[in-house]
């Protein structure tokens, strides 16, 4: 069972991600902002982290930078959600240590495809 | 519950998000330069837009996109936040609410009007409008590799990942797997750059690869493999100069893996797929519960299951002898404790902080101030006080009415205030606090107060009191709650909408609450609402009258006395009892309910009180305090006065719950009639 952490301040986005991923047999944990996401990433190893960028308390970029310092999450793929395919934003997130991105709005198929892409089949 | 419907959950979340953003906007009117507030507003719209598009609320997403762009410009310091911008954005928030609630309807006309005002407020030029009206870009659902056949030479790919790729979560093995799935015929690693073992960091990637792929694969499919790393890596994708015959054979091999069709079948596409043009539906009845409260509930239920199995074991083994009885009693005690705890936990689950209710009134006061041209500050206090969710919802309308009254009639205009030596800004103070089983909510203004003369004149004009009738001040003020009473000299579009304070009073009493008013001319008025914490469960005093059991809400009970035989005889006809120098009227419930039984030898009087009035109820026997789950009466019995509901007793019998307000009024009326007759 792969465990995936989804970090988003929108509960319905988290729910959509959870439904899509748990349907595919993944174990999904949730966090409502960067600070909570970082705390969860400190506690347990995840196979994949999917995060929003624009969040209260700690934004996604900061969280990715902090997670990349955690030995427990070494090599964990981090996918960020972005509303526009804004290249500058993508570049910034990638240099923060993100693995890839997912453009909102996304459908379950697309999410699963990206998930499979970074996790392997 | 809507736990499995993301669209429904989005509606609820959007409502909360809009409320939160609206609060920030209202704060922003006072601190136009606050970066935090501007960020909060921006983030609120950003999330709303993102999730809206996600769940098929396209009109909402497009509209919100414009507001977000406006605030993005404010955030970047390109345009200042102005009061006008905030006012327009507030009406935009209302529009967004409509777009969430009635997603199916056509709102484009309203959208256009608001957007025009918005653009005027931030001075957007035509190009920006054009750009904005394009709406959020949507994402193509990925390319579809392997279907079309491109004639040509087979592919030769050379790639080297950035050194930190593995640390950043890219697994080269997965990339190679993907390439193999596309039909890679040869994969060769180039290891020349790998450092010596002692200098090797296992998280760094130093290997490059050469891969050959059949000619049938499209360039897009190959680029798709590298989509996340393409910008930072070394990647060469080229057709081999010479097409070897062997390669063309391979090109004929079927390509079997297509990421789109290889999806696990159990994923329901409908679950996250937006539902379009769905008919409007009011947001579901749901309560947001902190997880730790659910954990407590879970613990209790766990304990209950354990006790149940103990009971089952005991039942199987047979209850015999002192030991069995003792075991049974211990289980009974345990169940009692658990039932109490479960009840308390359950009650807490329904509680919401009153802040959500108060939050709505900020907007109301803001709008009222604009409408009336008065300067009004709203001060709130005790927002963390918790109250039953249903109660909180039912309180909204009465409090809106009270605030409207206070803003419209209570508070003076700026000139009037200054003339009477007050500060220019009027103040409405909303506060809440919990005392025992009640929540006290006060609505206080520092306006002109209630003119007794006008109340009297109006009451005399409408025939509520006799001209010149003497009346204590407190009773005079109570006249305001009589049906048809309104002191507004002229009907404005704020108050005077036909619903009067009598409706407010009835609503509050329907919640088993009370309303009280005090007012000091020239200083202002205070209205206090006393609301029970919850509607579902009360502590009651169980009494017997004739052959029937009745429950009196314990919160109304002042004391219990014995009605001695001689006092009973002496009071015949007058029904008054002396209680510490005060005469208290009492009702003989046995007669009132016409039980047709003889009174017990030692009757009791239960003294109940509401709003300063006291009445004694003569009962045959006081059984004791009883926790009561209130069941509403059937529609057939609902109109019977004196009863507010029913409850089921431990032995399965039914007890009616006495309506304290009604009975006190009845007792007082009787007393007056007797007084008039005597």
CSV table of C-alpha atoms in Angstrom, one decimal, chain B residues 77-345:
chain,number,residue,atom,x,y,z
B,77,UNK,CA,0.8,47.4,-5.4
B,78,UNK,CA,-0.3,48.3,-8.9
B,79,UNK,CA,-3.6,49.7,-7.7
B,80,UNK,CA,-4.6,50.8,-4.2
B,81,UNK,CA,-7.4,49.2,-2.2
B,82,UNK,CA,-10.2,51.7,-2.0
B,83,UNK,CA,-13.5,51.8,-0.1
B,84,UNK,CA,-15.2,51.7,-3.5
B,85,UNK,CA,-13.3,48.5,-4.5
B,86,UNK,CA,-14.3,46.9,-1.2
B,87,UNK,CA,-17.9,47.8,-1.7
B,88,UNK,CA,-18.0,46.4,-5.2
B,89,UNK,CA,-16.2,43.3,-4.1
B,90,UNK,CA,-18.7,42.8,-1.4
B,91,UNK,CA,-21.5,42.8,-3.9
B,92,UNK,CA,-19.3,40.5,-6.0
B,93,UNK,CA,-19.2,38.1,-3.0
B,94,UNK,CA,-23.0,38.1,-3.0
B,95,UNK,CA,-23.0,37.3,-6.7
B,96,UNK,CA,-20.5,34.5,-6.1
B,97,UNK,CA,-22.9,33.1,-3.4
B,98,UNK,CA,-25.6,33.1,-6.1
B,99,UNK,CA,-23.3,31.3,-8.5
B,100,UNK,CA,-22.6,28.6,-5.9
B,101,UNK,CA,-26.2,28.1,-4.9
B,102,UNK,CA,-27.8,28.3,-8.3
B,103,UNK,CA,-25.0,27.1,-10.6
B,104,UNK,CA,-27.5,26.1,-13.3
B,105,UNK,CA,-29.1,29.5,-13.8
B,106,UNK,CA,-27.8,32.2,-16.2
B,107,UNK,CA,-26.1,34.9,-14.3
B,108,UNK,CA,-24.1,36.4,-17.1
B,109,UNK,CA,-26.0,39.8,-17.1
B,110,UNK,CA,-25.4,40.4,-13.4
B,111,UNK,CA,-21.8,39.2,-13.8
B,112,UNK,CA,-21.2,41.7,-16.5
B,113,UNK,CA,-22.6,44.6,-14.5
B,114,UNK,CA,-20.6,43.8,-11.4
B,115,UNK,CA,-17.4,43.3,-13.5
B,116,UNK,CA,-17.9,46.7,-15.1
B,117,UNK,CA,-18.1,48.3,-11.7
B,118,UNK,CA,-15.1,46.3,-10.6
B,119,UNK,CA,-13.1,47.5,-13.5
B,120,UNK,CA,-14.2,51.0,-12.9
B,121,UNK,CA,-13.0,50.7,-9.3
B,122,UNK,CA,-9.5,49.5,-10.2
B,123,UNK,CA,-9.3,51.4,-13.5
B,124,UNK,CA,-8.5,48.3,-15.5
B,125,UNK,CA,-7.8,49.1,-19.2
B,126,UNK,CA,-9.5,47.3,-22.0
B,127,UNK,CA,-6.6,44.9,-22.7
B,128,UNK,CA,-6.7,43.6,-19.1
B,129,UNK,CA,-10.4,43.1,-19.4
B,130,UNK,CA,-9.9,41.2,-22.5
B,131,UNK,CA,-7.3,39.1,-20.8
B,132,UNK,CA,-9.5,38.6,-17.8
B,133,UNK,CA,-12.6,37.6,-19.6
B,134,UNK,CA,-10.7,34.8,-21.2
B,135,UNK,CA,-11.1,33.1,-17.9
B,136,UNK,CA,-8.9,30.5,-16.2
B,137,UNK,CA,-7.0,28.3,-18.6
B,138,UNK,CA,-8.0,24.8,-18.6
B,139,UNK,CA,-5.8,21.8,-18.9
B,140,UNK,CA,-5.7,19.5,-21.8
B,141,UNK,CA,-5.9,16.0,-20.5
B,142,UNK,CA,-2.5,14.9,-21.6
B,143,UNK,CA,-1.4,13.6,-25.0
B,144,UNK,CA,-2.4,10.2,-26.2
B,145,UNK,CA,0.7,8.3,-27.2
B,146,UNK,CA,1.1,5.3,-29.3
B,147,UNK,CA,-2.1,5.6,-31.5
B,148,UNK,CA,-1.0,7.3,-34.7
B,149,UNK,CA,1.8,5.9,-36.8
B,150,UNK,CA,4.4,8.3,-38.0
B,151,UNK,CA,6.5,7.0,-40.8
B,152,UNK,CA,10.2,7.6,-40.4
B,153,UNK,CA,13.3,6.3,-38.7
B,154,UNK,CA,13.4,4.9,-35.2
B,155,UNK,CA,14.2,7.2,-32.4
B,156,UNK,CA,17.5,7.6,-30.6
B,157,UNK,CA,17.3,9.3,-27.2
B,158,UNK,CA,20.1,10.5,-25.1
B,159,UNK,CA,19.4,11.9,-21.7
B,160,UNK,CA,21.1,12.9,-18.4
B,161,UNK,CA,19.0,13.9,-15.4
B,162,UNK,CA,20.0,16.9,-13.2
B,163,UNK,CA,22.3,15.7,-10.3
B,164,UNK,CA,19.6,16.6,-7.7
B,165,UNK,CA,16.8,14.9,-9.6
B,166,UNK,CA,16.6,11.9,-7.3
B,167,UNK,CA,16.7,14.0,-4.2
B,168,UNK,CA,13.8,16.0,-5.7
B,169,UNK,CA,11.7,12.8,-6.1
B,170,UNK,CA,12.3,11.8,-9.7
B,171,UNK,CA,13.1,8.1,-9.9
B,172,UNK,CA,15.1,7.3,-13.1
B,173,UNK,CA,14.0,3.7,-13.0
B,174,UNK,CA,10.4,4.8,-13.4
B,175,UNK,CA,11.4,6.9,-16.4
B,176,UNK,CA,13.1,4.0,-17.9
B,177,UNK,CA,10.1,1.8,-17.3
B,178,UNK,CA,8.0,4.3,-19.1
B,179,UNK,CA,10.3,4.3,-22.0
B,180,UNK,CA,10.3,0.5,-22.0
B,181,UNK,CA,6.5,0.6,-22.0
B,182,UNK,CA,6.7,2.8,-25.1
B,183,UNK,CA,8.6,-0.1,-26.8
B,184,UNK,CA,12.3,0.7,-26.1
B,185,UNK,CA,14.5,-1.7,-27.9
B,186,UNK,CA,17.8,-0.9,-26.3
B,187,UNK,CA,18.7,0.9,-23.1
B,188,UNK,CA,22.4,1.6,-22.3
B,189,UNK,CA,23.7,3.4,-19.2
B,190,UNK,CA,26.6,5.8,-19.5
B,191,UNK,CA,28.4,5.6,-16.2
B,192,UNK,CA,31.5,7.7,-17.0
B,193,UNK,CA,30.5,10.6,-14.7
B,194,UNK,CA,29.9,8.4,-11.6
B,195,UNK,CA,32.4,9.4,-8.9
B,196,UNK,CA,34.5,7.1,-6.9
B,197,UNK,CA,32.7,5.2,-4.1
B,198,UNK,CA,34.0,7.4,-1.3
B,199,UNK,CA,32.8,10.5,-3.0
B,200,UNK,CA,29.5,9.1,-4.0
B,201,UNK,CA,26.3,10.5,-2.6
B,202,UNK,CA,23.6,7.9,-3.1
B,203,UNK,CA,21.0,10.6,-3.6
B,204,UNK,CA,22.8,12.1,-6.6
B,205,UNK,CA,22.3,11.0,-10.1
B,206,UNK,CA,25.4,10.8,-12.3
B,207,UNK,CA,24.3,8.3,-14.9
B,208,UNK,CA,23.2,9.2,-18.5
B,209,UNK,CA,21.3,6.9,-20.8
B,210,UNK,CA,21.0,6.1,-24.4
B,211,UNK,CA,17.7,4.6,-25.5
B,212,UNK,CA,16.4,3.4,-28.8
B,213,UNK,CA,12.7,3.5,-29.5
B,214,UNK,CA,10.7,2.3,-32.5
B,215,UNK,CA,9.7,4.7,-35.2
B,216,UNK,CA,6.0,4.4,-34.4
B,217,UNK,CA,6.3,6.3,-31.1
B,218,UNK,CA,5.4,10.0,-31.4
B,219,UNK,CA,7.7,12.7,-30.2
B,220,UNK,CA,5.0,13.9,-27.8
B,221,UNK,CA,4.8,10.5,-26.2
B,222,UNK,CA,8.5,10.6,-25.5
B,223,UNK,CA,8.5,14.2,-24.3
B,224,UNK,CA,5.6,13.2,-22.0
B,225,UNK,CA,7.9,10.8,-20.2
B,226,UNK,CA,10.2,13.6,-19.3
B,227,UNK,CA,7.6,16.3,-18.8
B,228,UNK,CA,8.5,17.0,-15.2
B,229,UNK,CA,12.3,17.1,-15.7
B,230,UNK,CA,12.6,18.3,-19.3
B,231,UNK,CA,13.4,21.9,-18.4
B,232,UNK,CA,16.4,21.1,-16.3
B,233,UNK,CA,17.9,18.1,-18.0
B,234,UNK,CA,20.1,17.2,-20.9
B,235,UNK,CA,17.8,15.6,-23.5
B,236,UNK,CA,18.3,14.7,-27.1
B,237,UNK,CA,15.5,13.2,-29.1
B,238,UNK,CA,16.3,12.5,-32.7
B,239,UNK,CA,15.5,10.1,-35.5
B,240,UNK,CA,18.4,7.8,-36.2
B,241,UNK,CA,20.1,8.7,-39.4
B,242,UNK,CA,19.8,5.3,-41.0
B,243,UNK,CA,16.8,3.1,-40.6
B,244,UNK,CA,18.0,-0.4,-40.2
B,245,UNK,CA,15.8,-3.2,-41.6
B,246,UNK,CA,15.6,-4.8,-38.2
B,247,UNK,CA,14.1,-1.6,-36.8
B,248,UNK,CA,11.4,-1.5,-39.3
B,249,UNK,CA,10.3,-5.0,-38.3
B,250,UNK,CA,10.2,-3.8,-34.8
B,251,UNK,CA,8.2,-0.9,-35.8
B,252,UNK,CA,5.4,-3.3,-36.7
B,253,UNK,CA,5.3,-4.6,-33.2
B,254,UNK,CA,2.1,-3.6,-31.5
B,255,UNK,CA,2.5,-1.1,-28.7
B,256,UNK,CA,0.5,-2.5,-25.9
B,257,UNK,CA,0.7,-0.1,-23.1
B,258,UNK,CA,-1.5,3.0,-23.2
B,259,UNK,CA,-1.5,4.9,-20.0
B,260,UNK,CA,-5.1,6.0,-20.6
B,261,UNK,CA,-6.5,2.6,-20.8
B,262,UNK,CA,-4.3,0.9,-18.2
B,263,UNK,CA,-6.0,2.8,-15.4
B,264,UNK,CA,-7.3,0.6,-12.5
B,265,UNK,CA,-11.0,-0.1,-13.4
B,266,UNK,CA,-12.3,0.6,-9.9
B,267,UNK,CA,-11.7,4.3,-10.1
B,268,UNK,CA,-15.1,5.8,-10.6
B,269,UNK,CA,-14.7,8.7,-12.9
B,270,UNK,CA,-17.9,10.2,-11.7
B,271,UNK,CA,-16.5,10.7,-8.2
B,272,UNK,CA,-14.3,13.6,-9.2
B,273,UNK,CA,-15.8,14.5,-12.5
B,274,UNK,CA,-17.6,17.9,-12.3
B,275,UNK,CA,-21.4,17.7,-12.4
B,276,UNK,CA,-22.6,20.3,-14.8
B,277,UNK,CA,-25.8,22.3,-14.7
B,278,UNK,CA,-26.9,20.6,-11.6
B,279,UNK,CA,-30.1,22.1,-10.2
B,280,UNK,CA,-29.6,24.5,-7.3
B,281,UNK,CA,-29.9,22.9,-3.9
B,282,UNK,CA,-29.7,24.5,-0.6
B,283,UNK,CA,-26.4,23.7,1.2
B,284,UNK,CA,-26.8,20.4,3.1
B,285,UNK,CA,-27.4,20.2,6.8
B,286,UNK,CA,-24.0,19.4,8.0
B,287,UNK,CA,-22.0,20.2,11.0
B,288,UNK,CA,-18.2,20.6,11.0
B,289,UNK,CA,-16.9,18.6,13.9
B,290,UNK,CA,-13.3,18.8,15.2
B,291,UNK,CA,-11.7,15.4,14.9
B,292,UNK,CA,-10.8,15.1,18.6
B,293,UNK,CA,-14.5,15.4,19.6
B,294,UNK,CA,-15.2,12.5,17.3
B,295,UNK,CA,-12.4,10.6,18.9
B,296,UNK,CA,-14.0,11.0,22.3
B,297,UNK,CA,-17.3,9.8,20.8
B,298,UNK,CA,-15.5,6.8,19.3
B,299,UNK,CA,-13.9,6.0,22.7
B,300,UNK,CA,-17.4,6.0,24.4
B,301,UNK,CA,-18.9,3.8,21.7
B,302,UNK,CA,-15.9,1.4,22.2
B,303,UNK,CA,-16.6,1.2,25.9
B,304,UNK,CA,-20.3,0.7,25.2
B,305,UNK,CA,-19.5,-2.3,23.0
B,306,UNK,CA,-17.4,-3.8,25.8
B,307,UNK,CA,-20.1,-3.4,28.3
B,308,UNK,CA,-22.6,-4.9,25.9
B,309,UNK,CA,-20.4,-8.0,25.6
B,310,UNK,CA,-20.2,-8.2,29.4
B,311,UNK,CA,-23.9,-8.1,29.6
B,312,UNK,CA,-24.3,-10.7,26.9
B,313,UNK,CA,-21.9,-13.0,28.8
B,314,UNK,CA,-23.8,-12.5,32.0
B,315,UNK,CA,-27.1,-13.2,30.3
B,316,UNK,CA,-25.7,-16.5,28.9
B,317,UNK,CA,-24.2,-17.6,32.2
B,318,UNK,CA,-27.5,-16.9,34.0
B,319,UNK,CA,-28.0,-14.3,36.7
B,320,UNK,CA,-28.1,-16.1,39.9
B,321,UNK,CA,-27.1,-15.4,43.5
B,322,UNK,CA,-25.6,-12.4,45.0
B,323,UNK,CA,-22.6,-12.4,42.7
B,324,UNK,CA,-24.7,-12.3,39.6
B,325,UNK,CA,-26.8,-9.5,41.0
B,326,UNK,CA,-23.7,-7.6,41.9
B,327,UNK,CA,-22.3,-8.1,38.4
B,328,UNK,CA,-25.6,-6.9,36.9
B,329,UNK,CA,-25.7,-3.9,39.0
B,330,UNK,CA,-22.1,-3.0,38.1
B,331,UNK,CA,-23.0,-3.3,34.4
B,332,UNK,CA,-26.1,-1.1,35.0
B,333,UNK,CA,-23.9,1.6,36.6
B,334,UNK,CA,-21.5,1.4,33.8
B,335,UNK,CA,-24.2,1.8,31.2
B,336,UNK,CA,-25.6,4.7,33.1
B,337,UNK,CA,-22.2,6.4,33.1
B,338,UNK,CA,-21.7,5.7,29.4
B,339,UNK,CA,-25.2,7.0,28.5
B,340,UNK,CA,-24.5,10.2,30.3
B,341,UNK,CA,-21.1,10.6,28.7
B,342,UNK,CA,-22.5,9.8,25.3
B,343,UNK,CA,-25.2,12.3,25.7
B,344,UNK,CA,-22.8,15.0,26.7
B,345,UNK,CA,-20.4,14.2,23.9
